[in-house]
Each structure stands twice: as C-alpha cells, then as structure tokens.
Amino acid sequence: MSKILVTGGAGYIGSHAVVELAQAGYEPVIVDDFSNSKESVLAGLRAILGRDVPCHHVDCGDAEALRGVFRQEGNIAGVIHFAAFKAVGESVQKPLAYFHNNVGSLLTLLQVMPEFGVENLVFSSSCTVYGNPDALPVTEATPTKPATSPYGRTKQMCEDIVHDVSGASSNKLRTILLRYFNPIGAHASAKIGELPLGTPNNLVPFITQTAAGIREKLTIFGDDYATPDGTNVRDYIHVVDLAKAHVVAVQRLLDRKAPDTVETFNVGTGHGNTVLEVVQAFEQASGQQLNYSIGPRRPGDVPAIYADATKAETVLGFKTETSLLDSLASAWKWQQTLG
Ligand code: UDP
C-alpha cells in the first residue's frame, strides 16, 4: 500500500481525495493546519471508510514540523498538495497572507521532499491561471494571462516554481499540475462536503444555504455578459470526479509513466453552464424554488471559461461521470445534513 501525503486533506477537495485514494488501495495521510477546515471532517472520513485516517495537525509552511511528519511516517510515495487559501476576494484584502501561505507552503514542501527522497507531486492548480481567455474551450496550451487576483497569481507563481525546480538538473521532482475548474457537490454519503466558514463566496454553497433559509437570497453577479443568457459561464465538476483525477494522477506518477518533469492537465467536464442554468438545475434537483435577483458584476469575474478536457481523457484515461443535476442534488443533500 503506497502512502500518500495529502496536505489540506481535511479541506473540501482534499477530504474527497482522501476517500478516493483509500478506496483505490492507497494509504492517505492528512497534513492540515485546520485554518479553513474542521476536525469534524475526520469523523466523516471515518464514517465513510470505517477506519481512522492518520492526520497531522501541521502547517505546511513549518519546515521542521513537516520534516517531523515525513520522519514519523517514513516511506511516503508521493504528495498531493492541496493546502492553500482559496478565496479570491479575501486575497485582494490580504495579499501577503496569500503569498505567504500558498507560495510559502509549496516552497517548504519542495525543500523537504528531496530530504526524504520523495519525488512525486500532484499540485492543485486552477483554471484561474488562464485569466480571461481569448478562445474557448481552454486547452493546456492556451496561454496564461495576467491573473486578476493575488490568489490567481499565487497559483501561477506556484506553477512557475514547480517548472523551475523540476528543470534544475540536481532535482528528481516529477509533478502533475491539475488545473481545476469549478468543483461542486459532496460525497454521495453526505458524510463530507464543503464547509464554508462564514458567508460563502462560491455559487453552489450560496445557493444551498439560500434554499436552506440561511441566506435570504442569491445575488447573480451580472446578466449583461456576452453569453447565451448574459450570466457567466463556468465548468462545474463534481468534487468526487475531481478527487478521482488525483488518484489517476498519483497512479501515473507511481507507475513512472509521467515524464521526469512537469505535466499539466485541465480537470473539468468540458462543458460550460451559465449561472442561471445552475440555478434552474438546482431548482430541478432539489424541488425548491430559489430566491434570487440580478445584481452588478463582481470585479475580477471572467465572462466565460470552460475546459477542453481531451488531454486528461487521452493521457490519464480520466473522464467525469456525474451530471450537473446529480452534482447539485448531492450538494443539497449535504446542506440538509448540516441543517
Ligand atoms: N456567483 C454569483 N453569485 C454568488 C456567487 C457566485 O452569481 O453569490 C457567480 C460568479 O459571478 C461566477 C459563478 O457564480 O460567475 C461561479 O463563481 P464562484 O465564486 O463559485 O467560482 P469562480 O468561477 O469565481 O472561481
């Protein structure tokens, strides 16, 4: 059983990846500082897997603490690095915190991994690196554009750092960069899911909280974009599908099928949906009428982006399986367990 360190493994995507890794026969080990996640996630994981997942309460930016984890665990076959701050708006308010945490933790990890002979890395990147693309869908060869937020810049910087480190002749790092589109939904068991702290920034938790009566109404950020109904287009991928992409990426690294450098994959469905389509699909999936109104555009939003998912399918054999409707139904089921 190969041991995989999952930084940010108590987070939204990380926790779903832990489940898929364990169910695929890997031994996930969580490293999380719980700055944006809750200990209750561990109980959810236990309920799904029927056993405890080892968890180190450690900040990835703390080199000594991280060394302690590698030393204690021994024999780590690879790392999936999820741990990062992810709120676009907050990153504008607290840019230093974002650079420090997102870039700093990667630097620390890249420093510590070779000390323990660990050469395989899967890194959580984002479609935000494409900025506002000139053509759709975006392929991995689509040029990146200047980021529209410090958050986006940290993802671009992290990608650059990984390329530079992999290119250094003394280094044996092999990395798969996964550029996520918009993850939504929750595990079918409704034992784990998204746990936004405070008011959600993201569309789907805002929708489910509105339907649950926690928020009064959803504001749709603009309906005057050059899209089919005027609202933004995004590529919404079910979080369990996204989690499975990590399993195949890890498998590829451990099987030595990846080149000795960096490979980049879009992880999306390959389809775009407008905000209004998501609202309508949610109403259908939940049987609830959603209270919403149209508001002004949100600064920094790109009009439309969705993935060309061909490379992940041909190279990784990865294809999403869950429909938008089923993804939203799982999000609603999860919300209902939260009360
Ligand atoms: N959105 C919205 N109202 C909200 C939150 C989000 O209309 O309260 C829209 C947002 O403008 C974007 C889409 O939903 O077009 C997805 O936003 P989210 O923040 O979930 O992800 P992003 O694509 O920004 O990473």
Coordinates of C-alpha atoms and ligand atoms in Angstrom, one line a residue:
M1 CA 0.0 0.0 0.0
S2 CA 1.6 3.2 -1.1
K3 CA 1.5 6.0 1.4
I4 CA 0.3 9.4 0.0
L5 CA 0.7 12.6 2.0
V6 CA -2.4 14.8 1.4
T7 CA -1.7 18.3 2.5
G8 CA -5.0 20.1 3.1
G9 CA -6.6 16.7 3.4
A10 CA -9.3 18.0 5.8
G11 CA -10.4 20.5 3.3
Y12 CA -13.2 20.3 0.7
I13 CA -11.4 18.7 -2.2
G14 CA -8.7 17.2 -0.1
S15 CA -11.2 15.2 2.0
H16 CA -12.9 13.8 -1.0
A17 CA -9.5 12.8 -2.5
V18 CA -8.6 11.0 0.8
V19 CA -11.7 8.9 0.3
E20 CA -11.0 8.0 -3.3
L21 CA -7.3 7.3 -2.5
A22 CA -8.2 5.0 0.3
Q23 CA -10.9 3.2 -1.7
A24 CA -8.4 2.8 -4.5
G25 CA -6.0 1.0 -2.1
Y26 CA -3.7 3.8 -1.2
E27 CA -2.8 4.9 2.3
P28 CA -3.6 8.6 2.6
V29 CA -2.0 10.6 5.4
I30 CA -3.5 14.0 6.1
V31 CA -1.5 17.1 6.9
D32 CA -3.7 20.1 7.7
D33 CA -3.5 23.1 10.0
F34 CA -7.3 23.3 10.2
S35 CA -7.2 27.0 9.4
N36 CA -10.0 26.6 7.0
S37 CA -11.4 23.2 7.9
K38 CA -13.0 21.5 10.8
E39 CA -12.0 18.4 12.9
S40 CA -15.4 17.0 12.2
V41 CA -14.3 16.1 8.7
L42 CA -12.2 13.3 10.3
A43 CA -15.4 11.8 11.7
G44 CA -17.0 12.0 8.3
L45 CA -14.0 10.2 6.8
R46 CA -14.2 7.6 9.5
A47 CA -17.8 7.0 8.8
I48 CA -17.2 6.5 5.1
L49 CA -14.0 4.4 5.3
G50 CA -14.8 2.5 8.5
R51 CA -11.4 3.5 10.0
D52 CA -9.4 6.5 11.0
V53 CA -7.2 8.3 8.5
P54 CA -3.9 9.4 10.1
C55 CA -3.8 13.2 10.5
H56 CA -1.0 15.6 11.4
H57 CA -2.1 18.9 12.7
V58 CA 0.7 20.8 11.0
D59 CA 1.1 23.9 8.9
C60 CA 2.9 23.0 5.7
G61 CA 4.9 26.2 5.8
D62 CA 6.6 25.0 9.0
A63 CA 9.6 23.1 7.7
E64 CA 10.6 21.5 11.0
A65 CA 7.1 20.3 11.7
L66 CA 6.8 19.0 8.1
R67 CA 10.1 17.1 8.5
G68 CA 8.7 15.6 11.6
V69 CA 5.7 14.2 9.6
F70 CA 8.0 12.7 6.9
R71 CA 10.3 11.2 9.5
Q72 CA 7.4 9.8 11.6
E73 CA 5.5 8.4 8.6
G74 CA 8.5 7.1 6.6
N75 CA 8.2 5.7 3.1
I76 CA 6.0 8.3 1.6
A77 CA 5.5 7.5 -2.1
G78 CA 4.1 10.9 -3.1
V79 CA 2.4 14.1 -2.1
I80 CA -0.8 15.8 -3.1
H81 CA -0.5 19.4 -2.2
F82 CA -4.0 20.9 -1.7
A83 CA -3.2 23.1 1.3
A84 CA -3.8 26.7 0.3
F85 CA -6.0 29.7 0.8
K86 CA -8.6 30.0 -1.9
A87 CA -10.9 33.0 -1.6
V88 CA -10.4 35.4 -4.4
G89 CA -11.9 38.4 -2.7
E90 CA -10.0 37.8 0.5
S91 CA -6.8 37.6 -1.4
V92 CA -7.3 41.2 -2.6
Q93 CA -7.7 42.2 1.0
K94 CA -4.9 40.1 2.4
P95 CA -2.4 39.6 -0.4
L96 CA 0.6 38.9 1.9
A97 CA -1.2 36.2 3.7
Y98 CA -1.9 34.5 0.4
F99 CA 1.6 34.8 -0.9
H100 CA 3.0 33.6 2.4
N101 CA 0.7 30.7 2.8
N102 CA 0.2 29.5 -0.8
V103 CA 3.7 30.1 -2.1
G104 CA 5.5 29.6 1.2
S105 CA 4.0 26.1 1.8
L106 CA 4.9 24.9 -1.7
L107 CA 8.5 26.2 -1.2
T108 CA 8.7 24.4 2.2
L109 CA 7.3 21.2 0.7
L110 CA 9.7 21.3 -2.3
Q111 CA 12.6 21.8 0.2
V112 CA 11.6 18.9 2.5
M113 CA 10.5 16.3 -0.1
P114 CA 14.0 15.6 -1.5
E115 CA 15.4 15.4 2.0
F116 CA 13.3 12.3 2.4
G117 CA 13.7 11.0 -1.2
V118 CA 10.1 11.8 -2.2
E119 CA 9.9 12.6 -5.9
N120 CA 6.2 12.5 -6.8
L121 CA 3.9 15.6 -6.5
V122 CA 0.4 16.4 -7.6
F123 CA -0.3 20.1 -7.3
S124 CA -3.7 21.8 -7.0
S125 CA -3.7 24.5 -9.6
S126 CA -6.7 26.3 -11.0
C127 CA -8.2 27.4 -14.3
T128 CA -7.7 30.9 -12.9
V129 CA -4.2 30.8 -14.4
Y130 CA -5.9 31.3 -17.9
G131 CA -7.3 34.6 -16.8
N132 CA -9.8 35.8 -19.4
P133 CA -9.0 33.5 -22.3
D134 CA -9.2 34.7 -26.0
A135 CA -10.8 31.4 -27.1
L136 CA -12.9 28.7 -25.6
P137 CA -12.7 26.0 -24.5
V138 CA -9.2 26.3 -23.0
T139 CA -6.6 23.6 -23.6
E140 CA -3.5 23.2 -21.5
A141 CA -1.7 25.0 -24.4
T142 CA -3.9 28.1 -24.1
P143 CA -1.6 30.9 -23.0
T144 CA -1.9 32.0 -19.4
K145 CA -2.9 35.7 -18.9
P146 CA -2.1 38.1 -16.1
A147 CA -4.0 36.9 -13.0
T148 CA -7.0 39.0 -11.9
S149 CA -6.3 38.5 -8.2
P150 CA -3.4 37.7 -5.8
Y151 CA -5.0 34.3 -5.3
G152 CA -4.7 33.6 -9.1
R153 CA -1.1 35.0 -9.0
T154 CA -0.2 32.5 -6.3
K155 CA -1.3 29.6 -8.5
Q156 CA 0.7 31.0 -11.5
M157 CA 3.7 31.5 -9.3
C158 CA 3.4 28.0 -7.8
E159 CA 3.2 26.5 -11.4
D160 CA 6.4 28.5 -12.3
I161 CA 8.2 27.4 -9.2
V162 CA 7.4 23.8 -9.9
H163 CA 8.7 24.2 -13.5
D164 CA 11.9 25.8 -12.4
V165 CA 12.6 23.3 -9.6
S166 CA 11.9 20.4 -12.0
G167 CA 14.1 21.9 -14.6
A168 CA 17.1 22.1 -12.2
S169 CA 19.4 19.2 -13.1
S170 CA 20.0 18.2 -9.5
N171 CA 16.3 17.6 -8.9
K172 CA 14.3 14.5 -9.5
L173 CA 10.9 16.0 -8.9
R174 CA 8.1 14.7 -11.1
T175 CA 4.9 16.8 -10.9
I176 CA 1.4 16.7 -12.3
L177 CA -0.3 20.1 -12.2
L178 CA -4.1 19.7 -12.1
R179 CA -5.9 22.8 -13.2
Y180 CA -9.3 22.6 -11.5
F181 CA -12.4 24.2 -13.0
N182 CA -15.3 24.7 -10.5
P183 CA -15.7 21.9 -8.1
I184 CA -19.2 21.4 -6.6
G185 CA -21.3 18.9 -4.7
A186 CA -20.5 16.5 -2.0
H187 CA -19.8 12.8 -1.3
A188 CA -22.9 10.6 -2.0
S189 CA -22.9 9.5 1.6
A190 CA -23.3 13.2 2.7
K191 CA -20.7 12.5 5.4
I192 CA -18.3 15.0 3.9
G193 CA -18.8 18.1 1.8
E194 CA -18.0 21.8 1.5
L195 CA -17.9 23.6 4.9
P196 CA -17.6 27.3 4.1
L197 CA -16.7 29.4 7.1
G198 CA -18.9 32.5 7.2
T199 CA -20.7 33.7 4.1
P200 CA -19.9 31.6 1.2
N201 CA -18.1 33.2 -1.8
N202 CA -18.8 30.4 -4.1
L203 CA -22.0 29.9 -6.1
V204 CA -23.2 26.5 -5.1
P205 CA -22.8 26.8 -1.3
F206 CA -24.5 30.2 -1.5
I207 CA -27.4 28.5 -3.4
T208 CA -27.8 25.7 -1.0
Q209 CA -27.6 28.0 2.0
T210 CA -30.3 30.2 0.4
A211 CA -32.5 27.2 -0.2
A212 CA -32.0 26.2 3.4
G213 CA -33.1 29.6 4.6
I214 CA -29.7 30.6 6.0
R215 CA -29.3 33.3 3.3
E216 CA -32.2 35.5 2.2
K217 CA -31.5 35.4 -1.5
L218 CA -28.8 34.7 -4.1
T219 CA -27.5 37.7 -6.0
I220 CA -26.4 36.7 -9.5
F221 CA -23.4 38.8 -10.3
G222 CA -24.4 40.4 -13.7
D223 CA -26.6 39.3 -16.6
D224 CA -25.1 41.5 -19.3
Y225 CA -22.2 39.4 -20.3
A226 CA -21.8 38.2 -23.9
T227 CA -23.0 34.7 -23.0
P228 CA -26.2 32.8 -24.0
D229 CA -28.3 34.3 -21.2
G230 CA -26.0 37.1 -20.1
T231 CA -24.7 35.4 -16.9
N232 CA -21.2 33.9 -16.5
V233 CA -20.2 30.6 -17.9
R234 CA -18.2 28.1 -15.8
D235 CA -17.3 24.4 -16.0
Y236 CA -18.8 22.8 -12.9
I237 CA -17.2 19.5 -11.9
H238 CA -18.4 17.1 -9.2
V239 CA -15.9 17.1 -6.4
V240 CA -15.8 13.2 -6.4
D241 CA -14.9 13.2 -10.1
L242 CA -12.2 15.8 -9.3
A243 CA -11.0 13.7 -6.5
K244 CA -10.7 10.7 -8.8
A245 CA -8.5 12.7 -11.1
H246 CA -6.0 12.8 -8.3
V247 CA -6.0 9.1 -7.9
V248 CA -5.2 8.5 -11.6
A249 CA -2.5 11.3 -11.5
V250 CA -0.8 9.6 -8.5
Q251 CA -1.1 6.3 -10.2
R252 CA 0.7 7.7 -13.3
L253 CA 3.5 9.1 -11.2
L254 CA 4.0 5.9 -9.2
D255 CA 3.9 3.8 -12.3
R256 CA 6.7 6.0 -13.7
K257 CA 4.5 6.8 -16.7
A258 CA 4.9 10.5 -16.3
P259 CA 7.9 12.3 -17.8
D260 CA 10.7 13.4 -15.4
T261 CA 9.4 16.9 -15.4
V262 CA 6.0 18.6 -15.2
E263 CA 2.7 17.6 -16.8
T264 CA -0.3 19.8 -16.8
F265 CA -4.0 18.7 -17.1
N266 CA -7.2 20.6 -17.1
V267 CA -9.7 18.9 -14.8
G268 CA -13.2 19.9 -15.9
T269 CA -16.2 18.4 -17.6
G270 CA -15.6 20.1 -20.9
H271 CA -19.0 21.8 -20.7
G272 CA -19.9 25.3 -19.7
N273 CA -23.0 26.3 -17.9
T274 CA -24.4 29.8 -17.1
V275 CA -25.2 30.9 -13.5
L276 CA -28.9 30.9 -14.5
E277 CA -28.6 27.3 -15.8
V278 CA -27.1 26.3 -12.5
V279 CA -29.9 27.9 -10.6
Q280 CA -32.5 26.2 -12.8
A281 CA -30.7 22.8 -12.4
F282 CA -30.6 23.3 -8.7
E283 CA -34.4 24.0 -8.6
Q284 CA -35.0 20.9 -10.5
A285 CA -32.6 18.7 -8.5
S286 CA -33.9 19.9 -5.1
G287 CA -37.6 20.6 -5.9
Q288 CA -37.0 24.0 -4.2
Q289 CA -37.8 27.5 -5.7
L290 CA -34.7 29.6 -5.2
N291 CA -35.0 33.3 -4.2
Y292 CA -32.6 35.2 -6.4
S293 CA -32.1 38.5 -8.1
I294 CA -29.7 40.0 -10.6
G295 CA -27.0 42.3 -9.2
P296 CA -24.0 44.1 -10.5
R297 CA -21.0 42.3 -11.9
R298 CA -18.4 41.0 -9.4
P299 CA -15.0 42.6 -10.0
G300 CA -12.5 40.1 -11.4
D301 CA -15.0 37.6 -12.8
V302 CA -14.2 36.5 -16.4
P303 CA -17.2 36.3 -18.6
A304 CA -16.8 32.7 -19.6
I305 CA -14.4 29.8 -19.2
Y306 CA -14.7 26.0 -19.6
A307 CA -12.2 23.2 -20.2
D308 CA -11.1 21.3 -23.1
A309 CA -10.9 18.0 -21.2
T310 CA -9.4 16.0 -24.0
K311 CA -5.8 15.7 -22.7
A312 CA -6.9 14.3 -19.3
E313 CA -9.1 11.7 -21.2
T314 CA -6.5 10.6 -23.7
V315 CA -3.4 10.7 -21.4
L316 CA -4.9 9.9 -17.9
G317 CA -8.0 8.0 -19.1
F318 CA -9.9 10.4 -16.9
K319 CA -13.5 11.4 -17.7
T320 CA -16.1 13.0 -15.4
E321 CA -19.1 10.8 -14.7
T322 CA -21.5 13.0 -12.7
S323 CA -24.1 15.3 -14.3
L324 CA -24.7 18.9 -13.2
L325 CA -28.1 17.8 -11.9
D326 CA -26.7 14.9 -9.8
S327 CA -23.8 17.2 -8.5
L328 CA -26.4 19.7 -7.3
A329 CA -28.5 17.1 -5.8
S330 CA -25.5 15.9 -3.8
A331 CA -24.8 19.5 -2.7
W332 CA -28.4 19.8 -1.5
K333 CA -28.3 16.5 0.4
W334 CA -25.2 17.6 2.1
Q335 CA -26.7 21.0 3.0
Q336 CA -29.7 19.3 4.6
T337 CA -27.4 17.2 6.8
L338 CA -25.9 20.5 8.0
G339 CA -29.3 21.8 9.0
Ligands
UDP1 N1 -21.8 33.9 -8.5 C1 -22.9 34.6 -8.3 N2 -23.4 34.8 -7.1 C2 -22.7 34.4 -5.9 C3 -21.5 33.7 -6.1 C4 -21.1 33.4 -7.4 O1 -23.6 35.0 -9.3 O2 -23.2 34.7 -4.8 C5 -21.3 33.6 -9.8 C6 -19.9 34.2 -10.1 O3 -20.1 35.5 -10.6 C7 -19.4 33.2 -11.2 C8 -20.0 31.9 -10.8 O4 -21.1 32.2 -10.0 O5 -19.8 33.6 -12.5 C9 -19.1 31.0 -10.1 O6 -18.5 31.7 -9.0 P1 -17.6 31.0 -7.9 O7 -17.2 32.1 -6.9 O8 -18.3 29.8 -7.3 O9 -16.4 30.5 -8.7 P2 -15.3 31.2 -9.6 O10 -15.7 30.8 -11.0 O11 -15.3 32.6 -9.4 O12 -14.0 30.5 -9.3

